[in-house]
Tab-separated table of C-alpha atoms in Angstrom:
chain	number	residue	atom	x	y	z
A	1	MET	CA	-30.731	-16.414	6.078
A	2	ASP	CA	-31.028	-12.800	7.252
A	3	THR	CA	-31.236	-10.158	4.442
A	4	LEU	CA	-29.249	-6.759	4.704
A	5	ASP	CA	-29.863	-3.897	2.376
A	6	CYS	CA	-27.180	-1.108	2.033
A	7	GLU	CA	-25.829	1.390	-0.391
A	8	LEU	CA	-22.249	-0.078	-0.413
A	9	SER	CA	-20.779	-3.387	0.493
A	10	ILE	CA	-17.024	-3.525	1.023
A	11	ILE	CA	-15.177	-6.893	1.059
A	12	GLY	CA	-11.886	-6.636	2.756
A	13	GLY	CA	-10.664	-4.977	5.869
A	14	GLY	CA	-7.070	-4.274	5.066
A	15	ILE	CA	-6.406	-0.712	4.099
A	16	ALA	CA	-8.281	0.086	0.789
A	17	GLY	CA	-11.682	-1.241	2.092
A	18	PRO	CA	-11.583	0.609	5.458
A	19	ALA	CA	-10.233	3.724	3.633
A	20	LEU	CA	-13.373	3.854	1.418
A	21	ALA	CA	-15.590	3.389	4.321
A	22	ALA	CA	-13.727	6.375	6.177
A	23	ALA	CA	-13.926	8.479	3.016
A	24	LEU	CA	-17.736	8.176	2.950
A	25	ALA	CA	-18.206	8.208	6.847
A	26	ASP	CA	-19.909	11.698	6.854
A	27	THR	CA	-22.417	10.776	4.021
A	28	GLY	CA	-24.350	8.628	6.346
A	29	GLU	CA	-24.817	5.976	3.720
A	30	ARG	CA	-25.581	2.389	4.771
A	31	ILE	CA	-22.059	0.706	4.395
A	32	VAL	CA	-21.431	-2.979	5.268
A	33	LEU	CA	-17.848	-4.094	5.498
A	34	ILE	CA	-16.814	-7.652	5.607
A	35	GLU	CA	-13.436	-9.042	6.698
A	36	ARG	CA	-12.584	-12.650	6.992
A	37	SER	CA	-9.831	-12.346	9.827
A	38	ALA	CA	-10.389	-11.227	13.360
A	39	GLU	CA	-6.745	-10.939	13.708
A	40	PRO	CA	-4.510	-7.670	13.433
A	41	LEU	CA	-2.962	-7.006	10.046
A	42	ASP	CA	0.699	-7.972	9.388
A	43	THR	CA	2.756	-5.181	11.127
A	44	ALA	CA	5.605	-5.543	8.646
A	45	ARG	CA	3.590	-4.447	5.584
A	46	GLY	CA	3.388	-0.941	4.145
A	47	ASP	CA	3.415	1.912	6.682
A	48	HIS	CA	4.494	5.114	4.823
A	49	LEU	CA	1.971	7.565	3.555
A	50	GLN	CA	2.825	10.040	0.872
A	51	PRO	CA	2.248	13.732	1.018
A	52	VAL	CA	-0.450	13.542	-1.573
A	53	THR	CA	-2.011	10.934	0.420
A	54	CYS	CA	-1.979	13.237	3.527
A	55	GLU	CA	-4.345	15.444	1.471
A	56	PHE	CA	-6.867	12.711	1.085
A	57	LEU	CA	-6.657	11.753	4.785
A	58	GLU	CA	-7.203	15.226	5.844
A	59	ARG	CA	-10.188	15.465	3.697
A	60	TRP	CA	-11.652	12.298	5.201
A	61	GLY	CA	-11.025	13.457	8.822
A	62	VAL	CA	-8.348	10.919	9.361
A	63	LEU	CA	-5.019	12.779	9.458
A	64	ASP	CA	-5.356	14.105	12.978
A	65	MET	CA	-6.517	10.755	14.199
A	66	LEU	CA	-3.510	9.090	12.895
A	67	LEU	CA	-1.096	11.692	14.355
A	68	ALA	CA	-3.177	11.119	17.775
A	69	ARG	CA	-2.431	7.293	17.349
A	70	GLY	CA	1.384	7.848	17.147
A	71	ALA	CA	2.003	8.599	13.525
A	72	GLU	CA	5.403	10.376	12.913
A	73	ARG	CA	6.653	12.529	10.119
A	74	ARG	CA	9.458	12.089	7.820
A	75	LEU	CA	10.939	14.741	5.417
A	76	GLY	CA	12.500	12.596	2.647
A	77	ALA	CA	15.013	9.951	1.712
A	78	ARG	CA	18.661	9.734	1.245
A	79	TRP	CA	20.290	7.652	-1.459
A	80	GLN	CA	23.870	6.894	-0.667
A	81	THR	CA	26.726	4.438	-1.219
A	82	ALA	CA	27.359	1.607	1.072
A	83	ALA	CA	30.150	3.862	2.556
A	84	GLY	CA	27.694	6.606	3.218
A	85	THR	CA	28.623	9.023	0.404
A	86	SER	CA	25.497	10.907	-0.709
A	87	VAL	CA	24.131	10.268	-4.220
A	88	LEU	CA	20.619	11.793	-4.247
A	89	PRO	CA	19.019	13.575	-1.261
A	90	VAL	CA	15.334	13.584	-1.684
A	91	ARG	CA	13.609	16.453	0.328
A	92	VAL	CA	9.996	16.970	0.272
A	93	ASP	CA	9.943	19.591	3.002
A	94	ASP	CA	11.201	22.087	0.294
A	95	LEU	CA	8.278	21.507	-2.098
A	96	PRO	CA	5.414	23.825	-2.328
A	97	ILE	CA	2.652	21.347	-1.323
A	98	PRO	CA	0.114	21.261	1.513
A	99	HIS	CA	1.743	18.572	3.601
A	100	PRO	CA	5.520	18.657	2.727
A	101	TYR	CA	6.209	15.356	4.716
A	102	PHE	CA	5.486	11.646	4.638
A	103	LEU	CA	3.448	10.037	7.569
A	104	TYR	CA	4.260	6.610	8.981
A	105	LEU	CA	2.549	4.495	11.352
A	106	GLN	CA	2.362	0.590	11.741
A	107	HIS	CA	0.268	-0.873	9.090
A	108	GLU	CA	-2.220	-2.513	11.289
A	109	LEU	CA	-2.748	0.655	13.284
A	110	ILE	CA	-3.397	2.686	9.983
A	111	SER	CA	-6.189	0.124	9.281
A	112	GLU	CA	-7.664	0.367	12.904
A	113	VAL	CA	-7.800	4.260	12.535
A	114	LEU	CA	-9.635	4.039	9.266
A	115	LEU	CA	-12.065	1.642	10.740
A	116	ALA	CA	-12.476	3.917	13.851
A	117	ARG	CA	-13.319	6.860	11.398
A	118	ALA	CA	-15.781	4.561	9.460
A	119	ALA	CA	-17.498	3.602	12.632
A	120	GLN	CA	-18.454	7.249	13.273
A	121	ASN	CA	-21.046	6.751	10.448
A	122	PRO	CA	-24.173	5.536	12.126
A	123	GLY	CA	-25.005	3.678	9.016
A	124	PHE	CA	-21.821	1.632	9.091
A	125	THR	CA	-21.788	-2.095	9.921
A	126	LEU	CA	-18.701	-4.310	10.408
A	127	LEU	CA	-19.031	-8.093	9.777
A	128	ARG	CA	-15.893	-9.528	11.267
A	129	PRO	CA	-15.065	-12.465	11.042
A	130	GLY	CA	-16.947	-13.202	8.028
A	131	THR	CA	-16.415	-14.668	4.684
A	132	ALA	CA	-17.801	-12.856	1.682
A	133	ARG	CA	-18.748	-14.386	-1.533
A	134	VAL	CA	-20.057	-12.286	-4.582
A	135	VAL	CA	-23.146	-13.777	-5.973
A	136	ARG	CA	-23.669	-12.841	-9.724
A	137	ASP	CA	-26.973	-11.217	-10.551
A	138	ALA	CA	-28.260	-11.974	-7.202
A	139	VAL	CA	-30.366	-8.721	-7.042
A	140	ALA	CA	-31.042	-8.097	-10.666
A	141	PRO	CA	-29.058	-8.597	-13.989
A	142	GLY	CA	-25.796	-6.916	-13.605
A	143	GLN	CA	-26.459	-6.179	-9.877
A	144	HIS	CA	-24.482	-8.775	-7.840
A	145	GLY	CA	-25.094	-9.579	-4.237
A	146	VAL	CA	-22.970	-10.827	-1.326
A	147	GLU	CA	-23.395	-13.976	0.728
A	148	VAL	CA	-21.660	-13.481	4.133
A	149	GLU	CA	-20.992	-16.639	6.514
A	150	GLN	CA	-20.141	-15.876	9.995
A	151	PRO	CA	-19.519	-18.484	12.857
A	152	ASP	CA	-23.089	-18.044	14.087
A	153	GLN	CA	-25.038	-16.877	11.108
A	154	ARG	CA	-25.317	-16.400	7.313
A	155	ILE	CA	-26.336	-13.104	5.814
A	156	ASN	CA	-27.522	-12.100	2.324
A	157	VAL	CA	-26.316	-8.581	1.724
A	158	GLN	CA	-28.002	-6.718	-1.043
A	159	PRO	CA	-26.023	-3.689	-1.923
A	160	ARG	CA	-26.417	-1.110	-4.714
A	161	CYS	CA	-22.494	-1.220	-5.001
A	162	ILE	CA	-19.864	-3.753	-4.168
A	163	ALA	CA	-16.124	-2.686	-3.648
A	164	ILE	CA	-13.914	-5.782	-3.651
A	165	ALA	CA	-10.557	-5.400	-1.723
A	166	ASP	CA	-9.828	-8.717	-0.707
A	167	GLY	CA	-6.166	-8.804	-1.623
A	168	ARG	CA	-3.856	-9.942	-4.386
A	169	ALA	CA	-5.261	-13.507	-4.643
A	170	SER	CA	-8.849	-12.079	-4.688
A	171	ARG	CA	-11.304	-14.829	-4.714
A	172	ASN	CA	-14.166	-12.558	-5.641
A	173	ARG	CA	-12.271	-11.104	-8.631
A	174	LYS	CA	-11.953	-14.761	-9.844
A	175	ALA	CA	-15.506	-15.371	-9.072
A	176	LEU	CA	-16.496	-12.596	-11.351
A	177	GLY	CA	-14.385	-14.162	-13.956
A	178	ILE	CA	-11.838	-11.068	-14.157
A	179	ASP	CA	-8.343	-12.152	-15.246
A	180	ALA	CA	-5.283	-10.494	-14.173
A	181	ARG	CA	-1.792	-10.020	-15.662
A	182	SER	CA	0.773	-11.076	-13.115
A	183	HIS	CA	4.577	-11.329	-12.731
A	184	HIS	CA	6.322	-13.100	-10.048
A	185	TYR	CA	9.601	-11.683	-9.148
A	186	ASP	CA	12.658	-14.174	-8.631
A	187	ASN	CA	13.837	-12.977	-5.236
A	188	PRO	CA	11.623	-12.655	-2.092
A	189	LEU	CA	11.828	-9.526	0.218
A	190	LEU	CA	13.259	-10.065	3.476
A	191	VAL	CA	12.139	-7.528	6.129
A	192	LEU	CA	13.929	-7.017	9.478
A	193	PHE	CA	13.124	-4.930	12.554
A	194	ALA	CA	15.762	-3.345	14.655
A	195	PRO	CA	16.068	-0.557	17.277
A	196	ARG	CA	17.605	2.549	15.566
A	197	THR	CA	21.406	2.978	16.000
A	198	PHE	CA	21.626	6.592	15.205
A	199	ASP	CA	19.443	9.635	15.437
A	200	ASP	CA	18.094	11.527	12.408
A	201	PRO	CA	15.911	14.547	13.110
A	202	ARG	CA	14.722	14.385	9.577
A	203	ASN	CA	13.483	10.686	9.916
A	204	ASP	CA	14.719	10.140	6.305
A	205	VAL	CA	14.554	6.809	4.639
A	206	GLN	CA	18.273	5.739	4.216
A	207	VAL	CA	18.715	3.826	0.722
A	208	TYR	CA	22.205	2.271	0.475
A	209	LEU	CA	23.516	0.969	-2.904
A	210	THR	CA	25.495	-2.164	-1.669
A	211	ALA	CA	27.211	-5.337	-3.024
A	212	LEU	CA	24.006	-7.115	-2.264
A	213	GLY	CA	21.883	-4.500	-4.165
A	214	ILE	CA	19.680	-1.893	-2.662
A	215	ILE	CA	19.079	-2.040	1.242
A	216	SER	CA	16.387	0.268	2.540
A	217	VAL	CA	16.396	1.382	6.176
A	218	VAL	CA	13.042	2.741	6.922
A	219	PRO	CA	11.997	4.598	10.018
A	220	ARG	CA	9.238	2.814	12.004
A	221	ALA	CA	7.153	4.468	14.668
A	222	GLY	CA	8.392	3.944	18.164
A	223	GLY	CA	12.164	4.423	17.670
A	224	GLN	CA	12.688	1.510	15.351
A	225	TRP	CA	13.870	0.762	11.809
A	226	LYS	CA	12.384	-1.586	9.164
A	227	ILE	CA	15.167	-2.919	6.924
A	228	GLY	CA	14.155	-4.450	3.639
A	229	PHE	CA	16.059	-6.010	0.650
A	230	PRO	CA	15.669	-8.742	-1.815
A	231	VAL	CA	17.340	-11.998	-1.076
A	232	PRO	CA	18.027	-14.864	-3.543
A	233	ARG	CA	15.831	-17.955	-2.722
A	234	ALA	CA	18.979	-20.090	-2.335
A	235	ALA	CA	20.260	-17.862	0.393
A	236	LEU	CA	17.057	-17.197	2.111
A	237	ASN	CA	17.215	-20.065	4.640
A	238	ASP	CA	20.631	-18.840	5.685
A	239	TRP	CA	19.299	-15.487	6.372
A	240	THR	CA	16.244	-16.307	8.220
A	241	LYS	CA	17.982	-18.891	10.393
A	242	ALA	CA	20.745	-16.537	11.321
A	243	THR	CA	20.976	-15.096	14.882
A	244	SER	CA	20.408	-11.326	15.578
A	245	ALA	CA	24.223	-10.961	16.083
A	246	GLU	CA	24.939	-12.711	12.799
A	247	LEU	CA	22.362	-10.708	11.076
A	248	GLY	CA	23.793	-7.471	12.507
A	249	ARG	CA	27.310	-8.435	11.481
A	250	ARG	CA	26.275	-9.156	7.902
A	251	LEU	CA	24.456	-5.787	7.586
A	252	ALA	CA	27.364	-3.939	9.138
A	253	GLU	CA	29.653	-5.450	6.628
A	254	LEU	CA	27.359	-4.287	3.811
A	255	VAL	CA	26.725	-0.887	5.315
A	256	PRO	CA	29.232	0.312	7.995
A	257	ALA	CA	26.800	2.880	9.444
A	258	LEU	CA	24.670	0.077	10.731
A	259	THR	CA	27.472	-1.218	12.853
A	260	GLY	CA	26.044	-2.317	16.262
A	261	ILE	CA	22.526	-2.944	14.862
A	262	ALA	CA	20.498	-5.827	16.579
A	263	PRO	CA	17.944	-6.901	14.040
A	264	ILE	CA	15.320	-9.635	14.114
A	265	VAL	CA	13.525	-11.175	11.144
A	266	ALA	CA	9.940	-9.625	10.689
A	267	GLY	CA	8.885	-11.415	7.562
A	268	VAL	CA	9.602	-12.884	4.224
A	269	TYR	CA	7.474	-11.752	1.233
A	270	PRO	CA	7.119	-13.374	-2.168
A	271	VAL	CA	6.866	-10.310	-4.469
A	272	ALA	CA	4.423	-10.124	-7.298
A	273	MET	CA	3.025	-7.572	-9.714
A	274	VAL	CA	-0.667	-8.030	-10.545
A	275	ASN	CA	-2.807	-5.889	-12.796
A	276	ALA	CA	-6.452	-6.925	-13.389
A	277	GLU	CA	-7.694	-6.981	-16.945
A	278	ARG	CA	-10.756	-4.782	-15.944
A	279	TRP	CA	-11.799	-3.089	-12.680
A	280	THR	CA	-15.463	-3.396	-12.845
A	281	ASP	CA	-18.339	-5.839	-13.526
A	282	GLY	CA	-21.795	-4.564	-13.207
A	283	ASN	CA	-22.191	-2.899	-9.781
A	284	ALA	CA	-18.810	-4.441	-8.538
A	285	VAL	CA	-15.544	-2.643	-8.589
A	286	LEU	CA	-11.913	-3.814	-7.536
A	287	LEU	CA	-9.778	-1.879	-5.278
A	288	GLY	CA	-6.359	-2.250	-3.872
A	289	ASP	CA	-4.241	-5.458	-4.438
A	290	ALA	CA	-7.267	-7.100	-5.768
A	291	CYS	CA	-7.080	-4.753	-8.612
A	292	HIS	CA	-3.284	-3.736	-8.756
A	293	ALA	CA	-0.521	-5.109	-6.637
A	294	LEU	CA	2.921	-3.264	-6.978
A	295	HIS	CA	6.574	-4.437	-6.287
A	296	PRO	CA	7.227	-2.785	-2.766
A	297	GLY	CA	10.532	-1.211	-3.798
A	298	GLN	CA	9.207	2.111	-4.176
A	299	SER	CA	6.854	1.847	-1.159
A	300	GLN	CA	3.807	2.834	-3.497
A	301	GLY	CA	1.336	-0.010	-3.085
A	302	MET	CA	-0.682	1.367	-0.262
A	303	ASN	CA	-0.603	4.832	-1.687
A	304	VAL	CA	-1.622	3.764	-5.086
A	305	ALA	CA	-4.673	2.115	-3.471
A	306	LEU	CA	-5.530	5.143	-1.398
A	307	ARG	CA	-5.416	7.307	-4.555
A	308	SER	CA	-7.869	4.875	-6.265
A	309	VAL	CA	-10.160	5.126	-3.093
A	310	ALA	CA	-10.063	8.870	-3.167
A	311	SER	CA	-11.146	9.004	-6.748
A	312	LEU	CA	-13.963	6.368	-6.339
A	313	ALA	CA	-15.187	8.122	-3.057
A	314	LYS	CA	-15.441	11.527	-4.792
A	315	ARG	CA	-17.774	9.843	-7.279
A	316	LEU	CA	-19.810	8.131	-4.647
A	317	ARG	CA	-20.173	10.989	-2.270
A	318	GLY	CA	-23.215	12.287	-4.179
A	319	GLY	CA	-24.971	9.089	-3.175
A	320	VAL	CA	-24.930	5.577	-4.734
A	321	PRO	CA	-27.459	5.475	-7.539
A	322	ALA	CA	-30.506	3.303	-6.987
A	323	ALA	CA	-30.496	1.936	-10.411
A	324	GLY	CA	-28.092	-0.852	-11.254
A	325	THR	CA	-27.330	0.414	-14.691
A	326	ALA	CA	-26.579	3.864	-13.303
A	327	VAL	CA	-24.109	2.307	-10.714
A	328	ALA	CA	-22.362	0.249	-13.553
A	329	THR	CA	-22.044	3.456	-15.683
A	330	LEU	CA	-20.634	5.406	-12.640
A	331	LEU	CA	-17.962	2.567	-12.079
A	332	SER	CA	-17.097	2.397	-15.754
A	333	GLU	CA	-16.595	6.121	-15.873
A	334	PHE	CA	-14.250	5.702	-12.803
A	335	GLU	CA	-12.264	3.166	-14.340
A	336	ALA	CA	-11.842	4.976	-17.790
A	337	GLU	CA	-10.716	8.137	-16.006
A	338	HIS	CA	-8.611	6.658	-13.241
A	339	ARG	CA	-6.994	3.553	-14.881
A	340	PRO	CA	-4.585	5.169	-17.396
A	341	PRO	CA	-2.457	6.967	-14.897
A	342	ILE	CA	-2.591	3.927	-12.548
A	343	ASP	CA	-1.412	1.698	-15.418
A	344	ALA	CA	1.496	4.031	-16.104
A	345	ARG	CA	2.590	3.945	-12.343
A	346	LEU	CA	2.237	0.183	-12.296
A	347	GLU	CA	4.454	-0.223	-15.388
A	348	ALA	CA	7.193	2.336	-14.131
A	349	ASN	CA	7.068	0.364	-10.774
A	350	HIS	CA	7.408	-2.898	-12.523
A	351	GLN	CA	10.528	-1.811	-14.473
A	352	ARG	CA	12.051	-0.592	-11.298
A	353	GLY	CA	11.131	-3.873	-9.545
A	354	LEU	CA	12.791	-5.897	-12.263
A	355	GLN	CA	15.981	-3.789	-11.735
A	356	MET	CA	15.923	-4.303	-8.028
A	357	ASP	CA	15.214	-7.974	-8.356
A	358	ASN	CA	18.380	-9.020	-9.773
A	359	MET	CA	20.844	-6.189	-9.180
A	360	ASP	CA	24.541	-7.033	-9.576
A	361	ALA	CA	27.520	-4.736	-9.394
A	362	ALA	CA	26.931	-3.308	-12.734
A	363	GLY	CA	23.255	-2.539	-12.046
A	364	VAL	CA	24.257	-0.813	-8.760
A	365	GLU	CA	26.702	1.330	-10.728
A	366	ARG	CA	24.041	2.137	-13.340
A	367	THR	CA	21.556	3.165	-10.659
A	368	ARG	CA	24.204	5.357	-8.935
A	369	ALA	CA	25.019	7.136	-12.011
A	370	ALA	CA	21.347	7.737	-13.020
A	371	LEU	CA	20.673	9.140	-9.567
A	372	SER	CA	23.749	11.329	-9.845
A	373	ALA	CA	22.550	12.830	-13.024
A	374	VAL	CA	19.212	13.609	-11.360
A	375	ALA	CA	20.891	15.366	-8.590
A	376	ALA	CA	23.052	17.419	-10.860
A	377	ASP	CA	19.977	18.853	-12.698
A	378	PRO	CA	17.609	21.037	-10.579
A	379	GLU	CA	14.634	20.535	-12.891
A	380	LYS	CA	15.005	16.839	-12.754
A	381	MET	CA	15.728	16.944	-9.104
A	382	HIS	CA	12.407	18.864	-8.493
A	383	ALA	CA	10.506	16.433	-10.767
A	384	TYR	CA	11.844	13.460	-8.821
A	385	CYS	CA	11.069	14.859	-5.493
A	386	MET	CA	7.460	15.677	-6.670
A	387	ASN	CA	7.041	12.171	-7.968
A	388	ALA	CA	8.146	10.795	-4.602
A	389	ALA	CA	5.637	12.977	-2.995
A	390	GLY	CA	3.037	11.447	-5.197
A	391	TYR	CA	2.281	14.324	-7.545
């Protein structure tokens, strides 16, 4: 078995892992990223980046790369009734922030751009496909190692620091004995793709309050929409087996503005909230869904992960300490500072997810009334827009 020494080993090639490698690309540190799958990521996953996230991406040298790859800007969102009556317009282009827009690009392309930025570091190594397993105390007490198995070789990686970003069901989180609090929502999320049926120069997300609950019509790069809404499990088969014409008819009945739409099923996603009981163990730290997975209703999962990456990268930019105890201290300080605001976001998102999961007519009306109250109060309106932007 070959041995590979490095400052940082990253397990997981989704978004959080490549983002950390990209954020540290200009440090020249030896970084080894291991990703199990050689296939592209699921294109229906999160694809919208908040204005605050654009600040991180610009700092890492990634923002212009995303725009060159085809990323598009949107300026806000519009909450409205099923009939199209405005309830709450969310405009981030009016905010006093560096990047007064959201950026959107297909999920797999965001990951590819982050990996391309990471690869500009001469010290970067990508092991893909490769299965990574954290080995407790393999380097020294409290300093874990990573064993990587590839089709033609096995590698013993000896890092100073390990970032574990291997997803919601993280094997390596479990290998370190870190438990997680979880909640599985009743209804899965159905995602449809469709060509756009009307033009919107603002590229706003259209959020409709309907008899079925909340239906989000989200711009997707390349002239498409991504439409998402919870579907009761008992009705799921009826939706997924429907023809494009039938899907379009149902949507048009719920939202007349979607008349003429020709959607196809892009995916069905069981939805869960996960919050690890702790983020660190010795020289290892959890990132992304391995650490905190969110209900997708507010489109914050990827952005919360990138917020954590930005905070960790800032601490690592001065160099990964050589001593294992110093790494453990650095990671513990990162968790102590960054976890409280993330926990608050997770809890707020969870409460919103519970509301969306089983929203009846009364719930739709309560949501409409609450949003109308925000729209009527300039101070609350500003705070709502700033929160939507990630501030």
